[in-house]
mmCIF file of C-alpha atoms in Angstrom:
data_model
loop_
_atom_site.group_PDB
_atom_site.id
_atom_site.type_symbol
_atom_site.label_atom_id
_atom_site.label_comp_id
_atom_site.label_asym_id
_atom_site.label_seq_id
_atom_site.Cartn_x
_atom_site.Cartn_y
_atom_site.Cartn_z
ATOM 1 C CA MET A 173 -3.941 -37.548 -1.623
ATOM 2 C CA SER A 174 -2.955 -34.153 -0.205
ATOM 3 C CA GLN A 175 0.267 -33.912 1.804
ATOM 4 C CA ILE A 176 -0.467 -32.675 5.336
ATOM 5 C CA THR A 177 1.941 -31.227 7.927
ATOM 6 C CA LEU A 178 0.908 -30.155 11.414
ATOM 7 C CA ASN A 179 2.494 -27.157 13.188
ATOM 8 C CA ALA A 180 4.529 -26.387 10.078
ATOM 9 C CA ASN A 181 7.170 -23.678 9.883
ATOM 10 C CA LEU A 182 6.133 -21.268 7.106
ATOM 11 C CA ALA A 183 9.553 -19.664 6.586
ATOM 12 C CA PRO A 184 10.284 -21.756 3.438
ATOM 13 C CA TYR A 185 6.921 -20.842 1.939
ATOM 14 C CA HIS A 186 7.066 -17.042 1.879
ATOM 15 C CA THR A 187 9.801 -14.831 0.511
ATOM 16 C CA PHE A 188 10.344 -12.758 3.664
ATOM 17 C CA GLY A 189 11.634 -16.008 5.171
ATOM 18 C CA ILE A 190 10.456 -15.123 8.673
ATOM 19 C CA ASP A 191 9.824 -17.975 11.097
ATOM 20 C CA CYS A 192 6.155 -18.518 11.902
ATOM 21 C CA GLN A 193 3.886 -21.531 12.152
ATOM 22 C CA ALA A 194 0.655 -22.756 10.653
ATOM 23 C CA LYS A 195 -1.531 -25.126 12.628
ATOM 24 C CA VAL A 196 -2.009 -27.153 9.431
ATOM 25 C CA LEU A 197 -0.123 -27.010 6.111
ATOM 26 C CA VAL A 198 -1.588 -28.948 3.203
ATOM 27 C CA LYS A 199 -0.524 -29.177 -0.460
ATOM 28 C CA ALA A 200 -3.154 -29.349 -3.199
ATOM 29 C CA ASN A 201 -2.204 -30.688 -6.635
ATOM 30 C CA SER A 202 -5.671 -30.615 -8.228
ATOM 31 C CA VAL A 203 -9.053 -28.940 -7.988
ATOM 32 C CA ALA A 204 -10.456 -32.176 -6.543
ATOM 33 C CA GLU A 205 -7.896 -31.996 -3.730
ATOM 34 C CA LEU A 206 -8.764 -28.337 -3.099
ATOM 35 C CA ILE A 207 -12.426 -29.242 -2.764
ATOM 36 C CA SER A 208 -11.646 -32.096 -0.368
ATOM 37 C CA ILE A 209 -9.587 -29.755 1.804
ATOM 38 C CA TYR A 210 -12.489 -27.314 2.099
ATOM 39 C CA GLN A 211 -14.902 -30.189 2.778
ATOM 40 C CA ASN A 212 -12.738 -31.745 5.507
ATOM 41 C CA ASP A 213 -14.850 -31.957 8.691
ATOM 42 C CA ASP A 214 -11.782 -31.732 10.936
ATOM 43 C CA TRP A 215 -10.966 -28.298 9.491
ATOM 44 C CA GLN A 216 -14.499 -27.015 9.065
ATOM 45 C CA TYR A 217 -14.177 -24.255 11.643
ATOM 46 C CA LEU A 218 -10.534 -23.396 11.041
ATOM 47 C CA PRO A 219 -9.636 -20.342 8.933
ATOM 48 C CA LYS A 220 -8.024 -21.229 5.611
ATOM 49 C CA LEU A 221 -5.379 -19.356 3.659
ATOM 50 C CA PRO A 222 -4.562 -20.230 0.039
ATOM 51 C CA LEU A 223 -0.842 -19.705 -0.595
ATOM 52 C CA GLY A 224 1.094 -19.753 -3.860
ATOM 53 C CA SER A 225 4.718 -18.661 -3.772
ATOM 54 C CA GLY A 226 4.234 -16.351 -0.777
ATOM 55 C CA SER A 227 5.949 -13.493 -2.602
ATOM 56 C CA ASN A 228 3.602 -10.706 -1.549
ATOM 57 C CA MET A 229 2.785 -11.316 2.089
ATOM 58 C CA LEU A 230 3.939 -10.852 5.642
ATOM 59 C CA PHE A 231 2.791 -13.215 8.373
ATOM 60 C CA THR A 232 2.393 -10.961 11.394
ATOM 61 C CA SER A 233 2.028 -13.937 13.773
ATOM 62 C CA ASP A 234 1.525 -17.697 13.740
ATOM 63 C CA PHE A 235 -1.495 -18.669 11.639
ATOM 64 C CA GLU A 236 -4.128 -20.536 13.668
ATOM 65 C CA GLY A 237 -5.627 -22.321 10.703
ATOM 66 C CA VAL A 238 -5.019 -24.257 7.485
ATOM 67 C CA VAL A 239 -2.525 -22.930 4.945
ATOM 68 C CA VAL A 240 -3.388 -24.422 1.548
ATOM 69 C CA LEU A 241 -0.406 -24.590 -0.806
ATOM 70 C CA ASN A 242 -1.525 -24.212 -4.418
ATOM 71 C CA ARG A 243 0.428 -26.671 -6.573
ATOM 72 C CA LEU A 244 -1.886 -26.798 -9.617
ATOM 73 C CA LYS A 245 0.331 -27.129 -12.709
ATOM 74 C CA GLY A 246 -0.072 -27.060 -16.477
ATOM 75 C CA ILE A 247 0.023 -24.703 -19.486
ATOM 76 C CA SER A 248 -1.567 -25.227 -22.894
ATOM 77 C CA VAL A 249 -1.623 -23.032 -26.010
ATOM 78 C CA THR A 250 -4.117 -22.688 -28.853
ATOM 79 C CA GLU A 251 -4.371 -20.055 -31.557
ATOM 80 C CA ASP A 252 -6.440 -18.522 -34.299
ATOM 81 C CA GLY A 253 -5.540 -16.001 -36.981
ATOM 82 C CA ASP A 254 -5.367 -13.079 -34.532
ATOM 83 C CA PHE A 255 -4.410 -14.394 -31.100
ATOM 84 C CA TRP A 256 -2.546 -16.978 -29.088
ATOM 85 C CA TYR A 257 -4.602 -18.319 -26.167
ATOM 86 C CA LEU A 258 -2.755 -19.583 -23.089
ATOM 87 C CA GLU A 259 -4.603 -21.670 -20.513
ATOM 88 C CA CYS A 260 -2.554 -21.687 -17.311
ATOM 89 C CA GLU A 261 -3.071 -23.534 -14.038
ATOM 90 C CA SER A 262 -2.844 -21.132 -11.132
ATOM 91 C CA GLY A 263 0.068 -22.800 -9.316
ATOM 92 C CA GLU A 264 2.506 -22.177 -12.178
ATOM 93 C CA ASP A 265 5.293 -19.646 -11.577
ATOM 94 C CA TRP A 266 4.643 -16.279 -13.261
ATOM 95 C CA PRO A 267 8.297 -15.413 -14.085
ATOM 96 C CA ASP A 268 8.767 -18.875 -15.605
ATOM 97 C CA LEU A 269 5.653 -18.400 -17.735
ATOM 98 C CA VAL A 270 6.887 -15.053 -19.070
ATOM 99 C CA GLU A 271 10.336 -16.419 -19.931
ATOM 100 C CA TRP A 272 8.814 -19.490 -21.599
ATOM 101 C CA SER A 273 6.382 -17.413 -23.664
ATOM 102 C CA VAL A 274 9.146 -15.111 -24.919
ATOM 103 C CA LYS A 275 11.274 -18.101 -25.944
ATOM 104 C CA GLN A 276 8.260 -19.544 -27.783
ATOM 105 C CA GLY A 277 7.799 -16.297 -29.722
ATOM 106 C CA LEU A 278 4.488 -15.514 -28.000
ATOM 107 C CA HIS A 279 4.616 -11.745 -27.612
ATOM 108 C CA GLY A 280 2.867 -9.640 -24.991
ATOM 109 C CA LEU A 281 4.121 -10.715 -21.540
ATOM 110 C CA GLU A 282 7.727 -9.473 -21.808
ATOM 111 C CA ASN A 283 7.117 -6.223 -19.879
ATOM 112 C CA LEU A 284 5.881 -8.305 -16.937
ATOM 113 C CA ALA A 285 9.125 -10.276 -16.570
ATOM 114 C CA LEU A 286 10.439 -11.199 -13.118
ATOM 115 C CA ILE A 287 7.352 -10.113 -11.197
ATOM 116 C CA PRO A 288 7.456 -12.673 -8.386
ATOM 117 C CA GLY A 289 4.512 -14.892 -7.630
ATOM 118 C CA CYS A 290 2.410 -17.627 -9.138
ATOM 119 C CA ILE A 291 -0.083 -17.212 -11.958
ATOM 120 C CA GLY A 292 -3.035 -17.383 -9.590
ATOM 121 C CA THR A 293 -2.037 -14.230 -7.740
ATOM 122 C CA ALA A 294 -1.494 -12.132 -10.878
ATOM 123 C CA PRO A 295 -5.206 -11.288 -11.332
ATOM 124 C CA ILE A 296 -5.731 -10.457 -7.659
ATOM 125 C CA GLN A 297 -3.206 -7.617 -7.728
ATOM 126 C CA ASN A 298 -3.666 -6.868 -11.432
ATOM 127 C CA ILE A 299 0.132 -6.930 -11.562
ATOM 128 C CA GLY A 300 1.783 -4.394 -13.812
ATOM 129 C CA ALA A 301 5.119 -2.990 -14.921
ATOM 130 C CA TYR A 302 6.604 -0.816 -17.653
ATOM 131 C CA GLY A 303 3.314 0.261 -19.178
ATOM 132 C CA VAL A 304 1.572 -3.147 -19.182
ATOM 133 C CA GLU A 305 -0.912 -4.580 -16.687
ATOM 134 C CA PHE A 306 -2.312 -8.078 -16.301
ATOM 135 C CA LYS A 307 -5.707 -6.898 -17.508
ATOM 136 C CA ASP A 308 -4.151 -6.061 -20.896
ATOM 137 C CA VAL A 309 -3.486 -9.764 -21.566
ATOM 138 C CA CYS A 310 -6.310 -11.375 -19.594
ATOM 139 C CA ASP A 311 -8.982 -13.381 -21.381
ATOM 140 C CA TYR A 312 -10.668 -14.974 -18.373
ATOM 141 C CA VAL A 313 -10.124 -16.125 -14.799
ATOM 142 C CA GLU A 314 -11.568 -19.299 -13.272
ATOM 143 C CA TYR A 315 -12.011 -19.636 -9.538
ATOM 144 C CA LEU A 316 -13.351 -22.094 -7.014
ATOM 145 C CA ASP A 317 -16.276 -20.538 -5.170
ATOM 146 C CA LEU A 318 -15.421 -21.371 -1.567
ATOM 147 C CA THR A 319 -19.064 -21.124 -0.521
ATOM 148 C CA THR A 320 -20.552 -23.492 -3.096
ATOM 149 C CA LEU A 321 -17.327 -25.289 -4.118
ATOM 150 C CA GLN A 322 -18.330 -24.770 -7.748
ATOM 151 C CA VAL A 323 -15.984 -23.561 -10.501
ATOM 152 C CA VAL A 324 -16.877 -20.141 -11.927
ATOM 153 C CA ARG A 325 -15.387 -18.362 -14.961
ATOM 154 C CA LEU A 326 -15.175 -14.566 -15.220
ATOM 155 C CA SER A 327 -14.372 -12.583 -18.337
ATOM 156 C CA MET A 328 -11.732 -9.873 -18.190
ATOM 157 C CA ASP A 329 -14.404 -7.180 -17.818
ATOM 158 C CA GLU A 330 -16.121 -9.086 -15.012
ATOM 159 C CA CYS A 331 -12.863 -9.095 -13.027
ATOM 160 C CA GLN A 332 -13.238 -5.341 -12.396
ATOM 161 C CA PHE A 333 -9.533 -4.632 -12.712
ATOM 162 C CA GLY A 334 -8.079 -1.392 -11.377
ATOM 163 C CA TYR A 335 -4.657 -0.199 -10.271
ATOM 164 C CA ARG A 336 -3.345 -3.153 -8.203
ATOM 165 C CA ASP A 337 -6.970 -4.077 -7.696
ATOM 166 C CA SER A 338 -9.668 -6.496 -8.846
ATOM 167 C CA ILE A 339 -12.962 -8.072 -7.837
ATOM 168 C CA PHE A 340 -10.898 -10.656 -5.949
ATOM 169 C CA LYS A 341 -9.885 -7.951 -3.468
ATOM 170 C CA LYS A 342 -13.419 -6.573 -3.253
ATOM 171 C CA GLY A 343 -16.685 -8.401 -3.930
ATOM 172 C CA LEU A 344 -15.127 -11.881 -4.037
ATOM 173 C CA TYR A 345 -12.584 -11.314 -1.291
ATOM 174 C CA GLY A 346 -12.244 -14.412 0.877
ATOM 175 C CA ASN A 347 -14.715 -16.415 -1.211
ATOM 176 C CA ALA A 348 -12.696 -17.209 -4.346
ATOM 177 C CA LEU A 349 -9.636 -19.371 -4.937
ATOM 178 C CA ILE A 350 -8.248 -18.805 -8.437
ATOM 179 C CA ILE A 351 -7.554 -22.113 -10.167
ATOM 180 C CA LYS A 352 -6.975 -21.183 -13.818
ATOM 181 C CA VAL A 353 -6.157 -18.130 -15.915
ATOM 182 C CA GLY A 354 -6.700 -17.592 -19.625
ATOM 183 C CA LEU A 355 -4.363 -15.200 -21.444
ATOM 184 C CA LYS A 356 -4.966 -13.674 -24.869
ATOM 185 C CA LEU A 357 -1.884 -12.453 -26.744
ATOM 186 C CA ALA A 358 -2.341 -10.502 -29.969
ATOM 187 C CA LYS A 359 -0.334 -11.613 -32.987
ATOM 188 C CA SER A 360 -0.397 -7.988 -34.201
ATOM 189 C CA TRP A 361 2.034 -7.167 -31.401
ATOM 190 C CA GLN A 362 3.280 -3.650 -30.748
ATOM 191 C CA ALA A 363 6.375 -3.113 -28.616
ATOM 192 C CA LYS A 364 5.995 -1.059 -25.436
ATOM 193 C CA PHE A 365 9.411 0.192 -24.437
ATOM 194 C CA GLN A 366 8.962 3.911 -23.817
ATOM 195 C CA TYR A 367 8.507 3.505 -20.074
ATOM 196 C CA GLY A 368 11.298 4.355 -17.626
ATOM 197 C CA ALA A 369 14.744 2.980 -18.273
ATOM 198 C CA LEU A 370 13.693 0.573 -21.023
ATOM 199 C CA GLN A 371 14.096 3.016 -23.893
ATOM 200 C CA ASN A 372 17.724 3.603 -22.904
ATOM 201 C CA LEU A 373 18.506 -0.123 -22.752
ATOM 202 C CA ILE A 374 17.130 -1.093 -26.147
ATOM 203 C CA THR A 375 19.030 -0.406 -29.351
ATOM 204 C CA GLY A 376 17.818 -1.082 -32.854
ATOM 205 C CA GLU A 377 14.442 -2.625 -33.519
ATOM 206 C CA PRO A 378 12.617 -3.364 -30.231
ATOM 207 C CA THR A 379 11.788 -7.079 -30.090
ATOM 208 C CA SER A 380 10.014 -8.946 -27.317
ATOM 209 C CA VAL A 381 13.315 -10.636 -26.443
ATOM 210 C CA LYS A 382 15.103 -7.276 -26.142
ATOM 211 C CA ILE A 383 12.326 -5.881 -23.962
ATOM 212 C CA PHE A 384 12.346 -9.021 -21.808
ATOM 213 C CA GLU A 385 16.110 -8.772 -21.277
ATOM 214 C CA ALA A 386 15.897 -5.027 -20.565
ATOM 215 C CA VAL A 387 13.163 -5.553 -17.981
ATOM 216 C CA LYS A 388 15.185 -8.338 -16.354
ATOM 217 C CA GLU A 389 18.296 -6.156 -16.252
ATOM 218 C CA THR A 390 16.389 -3.238 -14.762
ATOM 219 C CA ARG A 391 14.589 -5.274 -12.122
ATOM 220 C CA GLN A 392 17.697 -7.228 -11.127
ATOM 221 C CA SER A 393 19.662 -3.996 -10.742
ATOM 222 C CA LYS A 394 17.013 -2.472 -8.477
ATOM 223 C CA LEU A 395 15.381 -5.287 -6.550
ATOM 224 C CA PRO A 396 17.167 -7.574 -4.086
ATOM 225 C CA ASN A 397 17.010 -11.319 -4.652
ATOM 226 C CA PRO A 398 14.704 -12.788 -1.961
ATOM 227 C CA GLU A 399 16.888 -15.913 -1.874
ATOM 228 C CA VAL A 400 19.727 -13.700 -0.616
ATOM 229 C CA GLU A 401 17.794 -11.109 1.400
ATOM 230 C CA GLY A 402 14.230 -12.010 2.308
ATOM 231 C CA ASN A 403 11.691 -9.498 1.002
ATOM 232 C CA ALA A 404 8.265 -9.212 -0.583
ATOM 233 C CA GLY A 405 9.187 -6.877 -3.429
ATOM 234 C CA SER A 406 7.600 -3.432 -3.549
ATOM 235 C CA PHE A 407 6.215 -2.897 -0.079
ATOM 236 C CA PHE A 408 4.067 0.156 -0.849
ATOM 237 C CA LYS A 409 1.827 1.131 -3.763
ATOM 238 C CA ASN A 410 2.501 4.247 -5.791
ATOM 239 C CA PRO A 411 -0.040 6.677 -4.319
ATOM 240 C CA VAL A 412 -2.401 8.700 -6.496
ATOM 241 C CA ILE A 413 -2.710 12.298 -5.294
ATOM 242 C CA THR A 414 -4.799 15.282 -6.333
ATOM 243 C CA LYS A 415 -3.619 17.739 -8.951
ATOM 244 C CA ASP A 416 -3.427 20.508 -6.342
ATOM 245 C CA LEU A 417 -1.229 18.472 -3.994
ATOM 246 C CA TYR A 418 0.956 17.442 -6.930
ATOM 247 C CA LYS A 419 1.482 21.082 -7.926
ATOM 248 C CA ALA A 420 2.338 22.038 -4.350
ATOM 249 C CA LEU A 421 4.817 19.176 -3.950
ATOM 250 C CA LYS A 422 6.368 19.761 -7.372
ATOM 251 C CA ALA A 423 6.948 23.420 -6.564
ATOM 252 C CA LYS A 424 8.700 22.484 -3.341
ATOM 253 C CA HIS A 425 10.453 19.369 -4.690
ATOM 254 C CA PRO A 426 11.223 19.830 -8.417
ATOM 255 C CA SER A 427 12.726 16.338 -8.735
ATOM 256 C CA LEU A 428 9.451 14.690 -7.665
ATOM 257 C CA VAL A 429 8.687 11.682 -9.880
ATOM 258 C CA ALA A 430 5.021 11.441 -10.870
ATOM 259 C CA PHE A 431 2.820 10.509 -13.817
ATOM 260 C CA GLU A 432 -0.577 11.843 -14.766
ATOM 261 C CA ALA A 433 -3.369 9.386 -13.972
ATOM 262 C CA PRO A 434 -7.158 9.474 -14.474
ATOM 263 C CA GLU A 435 -7.745 10.385 -10.816
ATOM 264 C CA GLY A 436 -4.870 12.858 -10.503
ATOM 265 C CA PHE A 437 -1.144 12.116 -10.396
ATOM 266 C CA LYS A 438 0.514 8.817 -9.529
ATOM 267 C CA VAL A 439 3.618 9.506 -7.449
ATOM 268 C CA ALA A 440 6.596 7.167 -7.216
ATOM 269 C CA ALA A 441 6.478 5.823 -3.652
ATOM 270 C CA GLY A 442 10.162 4.913 -3.922
ATOM 271 C CA TRP A 443 11.007 8.583 -4.571
ATOM 272 C CA LEU A 444 9.020 9.709 -1.518
ATOM 273 C CA ILE A 445 10.740 7.180 0.742
ATOM 274 C CA ASP A 446 14.208 7.821 -0.682
ATOM 275 C CA ASN A 447 13.963 11.601 -0.488
ATOM 276 C CA ALA A 448 12.657 11.397 3.050
ATOM 277 C CA GLY A 449 16.088 9.970 3.912
ATOM 278 C CA LEU A 450 14.748 6.538 4.835
ATOM 279 C CA LYS A 451 17.103 4.274 2.888
ATOM 280 C CA GLY A 452 18.989 2.168 5.393
ATOM 281 C CA TYR A 453 16.507 2.749 8.215
ATOM 282 C CA GLN A 454 16.576 -0.424 10.316
ATOM 283 C CA VAL A 455 14.832 -2.006 13.284
ATOM 284 C CA GLY A 456 16.191 -5.356 14.416
ATOM 285 C CA GLY A 457 16.733 -7.459 11.309
ATOM 286 C CA ALA A 458 14.409 -5.434 9.045
ATOM 287 C CA ARG A 459 15.797 -2.621 6.901
ATOM 288 C CA VAL A 460 14.763 -0.270 4.118
ATOM 289 C CA HIS A 461 16.912 -1.474 1.236
ATOM 290 C CA ASP A 462 20.009 0.621 0.584
ATOM 291 C CA ASN A 463 19.483 0.722 -3.191
ATOM 292 C CA GLN A 464 15.692 0.465 -3.583
ATOM 293 C CA ALA A 465 13.741 2.425 -1.005
ATOM 294 C CA LEU A 466 10.487 0.710 -1.956
ATOM 295 C CA VAL A 467 11.708 -2.615 -0.552
ATOM 296 C CA ILE A 468 12.020 -3.725 3.077
ATOM 297 C CA VAL A 469 14.484 -6.590 3.487
ATOM 298 C CA ASN A 470 15.185 -9.236 6.089
ATOM 299 C CA LYS A 471 18.884 -8.733 6.856
ATOM 300 C CA GLY A 472 18.820 -11.907 8.928
ATOM 301 C CA GLY A 473 16.743 -12.905 11.915
ATOM 302 C CA ALA A 474 14.077 -10.280 11.320
ATOM 303 C CA THR A 475 10.770 -10.736 13.099
ATOM 304 C CA ALA A 476 7.407 -9.655 11.775
ATOM 305 C CA GLN A 477 7.401 -6.947 14.435
ATOM 306 C CA ASP A 478 10.693 -5.585 13.058
ATOM 307 C CA VAL A 479 9.171 -5.284 9.581
ATOM 308 C CA ILE A 480 5.998 -3.718 10.955
ATOM 309 C CA GLN A 481 7.956 -1.074 12.880
ATOM 310 C CA VAL A 482 10.047 -0.174 9.828
ATOM 311 C CA ALA A 483 6.967 0.028 7.599
ATOM 312 C CA ARG A 484 5.064 2.159 10.103
ATOM 313 C CA HIS A 485 7.989 4.549 10.473
ATOM 314 C CA VAL A 486 8.220 4.897 6.689
ATOM 315 C CA GLN A 487 4.491 5.510 6.411
ATOM 316 C CA GLN A 488 4.441 8.124 9.175
ATOM 317 C CA THR A 489 7.551 9.937 7.939
ATOM 318 C CA VAL A 490 6.235 10.226 4.371
ATOM 319 C CA LYS A 491 2.878 11.432 5.694
ATOM 320 C CA GLN A 492 4.502 14.122 7.830
ATOM 321 C CA ARG A 493 6.859 15.281 5.111
ATOM 322 C CA TYR A 494 4.677 15.155 1.994
ATOM 323 C CA SER A 495 1.071 14.850 3.261
ATOM 324 C CA VAL A 496 0.824 11.598 1.306
ATOM 325 C CA GLU A 497 -0.565 8.422 2.864
ATOM 326 C CA LEU A 498 1.282 5.332 1.662
ATOM 327 C CA GLU A 499 -0.763 2.150 1.318
ATOM 328 C CA HIS A 500 1.053 -1.149 1.604
ATOM 329 C CA GLU A 501 0.998 -3.489 -1.372
ATOM 330 C CA VAL A 502 2.184 -6.434 0.729
ATOM 331 C CA ARG A 503 -0.633 -8.460 2.278
ATOM 332 C CA PHE A 504 -0.570 -8.706 6.084
ATOM 333 C CA ILE A 505 -1.764 -12.062 7.461
ATOM 334 C CA GLY A 506 -2.708 -12.236 11.138
ATOM 335 C CA ARG A 507 -3.628 -15.152 13.415
ATOM 336 C CA THR A 508 -6.911 -15.964 11.683
ATOM 337 C CA GLN A 509 -7.358 -13.564 8.763
ATOM 338 C CA GLU A 510 -5.843 -10.806 6.669
ATOM 339 C CA THR A 511 -5.172 -7.580 8.508
ATOM 340 C CA CYS A 512 -3.399 -4.299 7.758
ATOM 341 C CA LEU A 513 -0.410 -2.243 8.874
ATOM 342 C CA HIS A 514 -2.498 0.232 10.839
ATOM 343 C CA ASP A 515 -4.180 -2.451 12.938
ATOM 344 C CA VAL A 516 -1.074 -4.504 13.699
ATOM 345 C CA ALA A 517 0.984 -1.387 14.441
ATOM 346 C CA MET A 518 -1.611 -0.294 17.018
ATOM 347 C CA GLY A 519 -0.973 -3.572 18.840
ATOM 348 C CA LEU A 520 2.776 -3.064 19.209
#
């Protein structure tokens, strides 16, 4: 039986830790419970929001619907001569999975250490770090079709992965609740440690354990702990700009950090924000982190409006200074549905 709470405070369930309420909060421990929640006549006309660890979202107001906490648990492993196959329930914690796999000698996830969130949200964002993306280890994704309440399996190719993108943010947006993920880890593993600071942190032969520890050290040195200062990790995506704009910016700002990408050049959003002098910019309890410009933190008592004002100021300043439009990676959740920074900022 699902656990139900009415008029629940959502602060403990999202990493910004900002007070807001949900009309109904219900925990689901199985697919059967998920189906019963979506079949409940009392909630038929209420909007529903699946929620894992709440590590990548900002509630911009109270939610006038049903927040469904995903608590599906379980991991199993099989193998053949070439691969290990991990079958993971979507409510499992992603950082815990990565640490467990490294300790088990299952190589391939180490570069994705300490990315906050549950397993079910990893495919949605196609999470990535240090030269590895979720799509590189994905075998399949299973989801509950919220229209038919049938379970559907997609292959990696069918997920239409892109940079921080997938079919779950496009064609299946709002109609799919991920319940299980299949991972495929090659036994003929090749270390990826040439990205960023990793190569300077690893001495001797690069093992998955060494890469895992180096990634942990790097992330912990840069990113604030949400249990100490509420935050949702990287607030903005790294924008991809044209070759011409890159050349113009590089000529004017030689220290610009960017990497060639298929569509042009991917620019480090943190560099843009930092070099625009925005570290430490604060409104109310929300502040651009002093050490990592890509993160907005709750210094204590921040409201959603504080965060929105800081984010909008960052976006506008970067646009004016570099002619680059920053797109937020954090999901904005309004009263009844997902929204965006532009729309909520217009209402302030």
